[in-house]
Coordinates of C-alpha atoms in Angstrom, one line a residue:
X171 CA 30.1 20.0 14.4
X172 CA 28.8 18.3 17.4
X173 CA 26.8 19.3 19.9
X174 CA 28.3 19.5 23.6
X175 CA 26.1 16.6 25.3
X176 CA 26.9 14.2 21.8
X177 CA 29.0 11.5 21.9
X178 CA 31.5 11.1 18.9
X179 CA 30.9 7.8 16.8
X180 CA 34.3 7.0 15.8
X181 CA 34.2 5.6 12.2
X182 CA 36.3 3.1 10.7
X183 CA 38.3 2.6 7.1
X184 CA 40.8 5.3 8.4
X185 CA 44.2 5.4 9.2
X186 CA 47.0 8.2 10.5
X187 CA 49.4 9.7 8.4
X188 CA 52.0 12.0 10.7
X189 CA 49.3 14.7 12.1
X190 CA 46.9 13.7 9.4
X191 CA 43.9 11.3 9.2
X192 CA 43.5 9.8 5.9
X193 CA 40.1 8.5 5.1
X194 CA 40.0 5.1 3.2
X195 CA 36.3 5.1 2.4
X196 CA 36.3 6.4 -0.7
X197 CA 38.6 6.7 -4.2
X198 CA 39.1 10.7 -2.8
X199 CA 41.9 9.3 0.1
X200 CA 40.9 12.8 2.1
X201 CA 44.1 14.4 4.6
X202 CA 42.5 15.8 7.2
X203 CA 43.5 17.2 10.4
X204 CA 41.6 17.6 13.6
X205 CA 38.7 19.7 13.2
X206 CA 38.3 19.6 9.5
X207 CA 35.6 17.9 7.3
X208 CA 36.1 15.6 4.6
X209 CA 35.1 16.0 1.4
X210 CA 31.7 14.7 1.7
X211 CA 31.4 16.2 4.9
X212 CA 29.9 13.6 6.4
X213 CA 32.8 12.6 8.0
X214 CA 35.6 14.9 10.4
X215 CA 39.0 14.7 11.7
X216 CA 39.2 14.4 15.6
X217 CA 42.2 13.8 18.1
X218 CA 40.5 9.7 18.5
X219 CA 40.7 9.4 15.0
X220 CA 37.5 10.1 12.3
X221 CA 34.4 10.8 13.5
X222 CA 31.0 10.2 11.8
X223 CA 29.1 13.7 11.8
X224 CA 25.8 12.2 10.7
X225 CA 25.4 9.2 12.8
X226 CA 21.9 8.5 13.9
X227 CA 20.6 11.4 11.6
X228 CA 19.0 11.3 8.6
X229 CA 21.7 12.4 6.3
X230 CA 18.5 13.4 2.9
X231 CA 14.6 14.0 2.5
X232 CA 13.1 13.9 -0.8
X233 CA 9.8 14.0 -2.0
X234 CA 9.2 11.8 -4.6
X235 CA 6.0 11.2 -6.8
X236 CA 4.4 7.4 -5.4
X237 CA 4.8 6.0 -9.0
X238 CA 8.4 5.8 -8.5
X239 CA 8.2 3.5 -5.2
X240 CA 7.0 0.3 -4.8
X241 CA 3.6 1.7 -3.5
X242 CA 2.5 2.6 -6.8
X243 CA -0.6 0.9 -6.6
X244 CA -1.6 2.5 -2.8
X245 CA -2.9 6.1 -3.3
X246 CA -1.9 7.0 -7.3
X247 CA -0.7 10.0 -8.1
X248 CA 0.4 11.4 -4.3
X249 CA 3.8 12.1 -3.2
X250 CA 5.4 10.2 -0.5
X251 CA 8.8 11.4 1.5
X252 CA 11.4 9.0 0.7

């Protein structure tokens, strides 16, 4: 959901099916009305159309161990948030 004082980032790869908004991102083809999430719920019927829940937020934090980066060879054997 969005805060009060956020804009909506209208997303695109959509279209409108009667009261519906199907999403044509993915192989899933999601129906969904105004005020409910997709599937991957990163993405939301509105009254404009779909909206983008997780624009301009980091959507995943992982910590990883360095070897797996390409910093390997800077500080061996740390983690590092990817």
């Amino acid at each position: 959901m969005l805060k009060e004082n956020e804009q909506p980032y209208i997303g695109r790869w959509w279209h409108r099916e009667g009261d519906r908004i199907v999403c044509d991102l993915c192989p899933r083809a999601c129906h969904v009305k105004p005020g409910q999430r997709a599937y991957c719920f990163v993405r939301e019927g509105s009254e404009d159309g779909m909206v983008l829940t997780t624009y301009g937020r980091s959507s995943g934090f992982c910590i990883d161990p360095i070897e797996k980066k390409p910093l390997n060879h800077w500080y061996p054997g740390t983690p590092v948030l990817s």
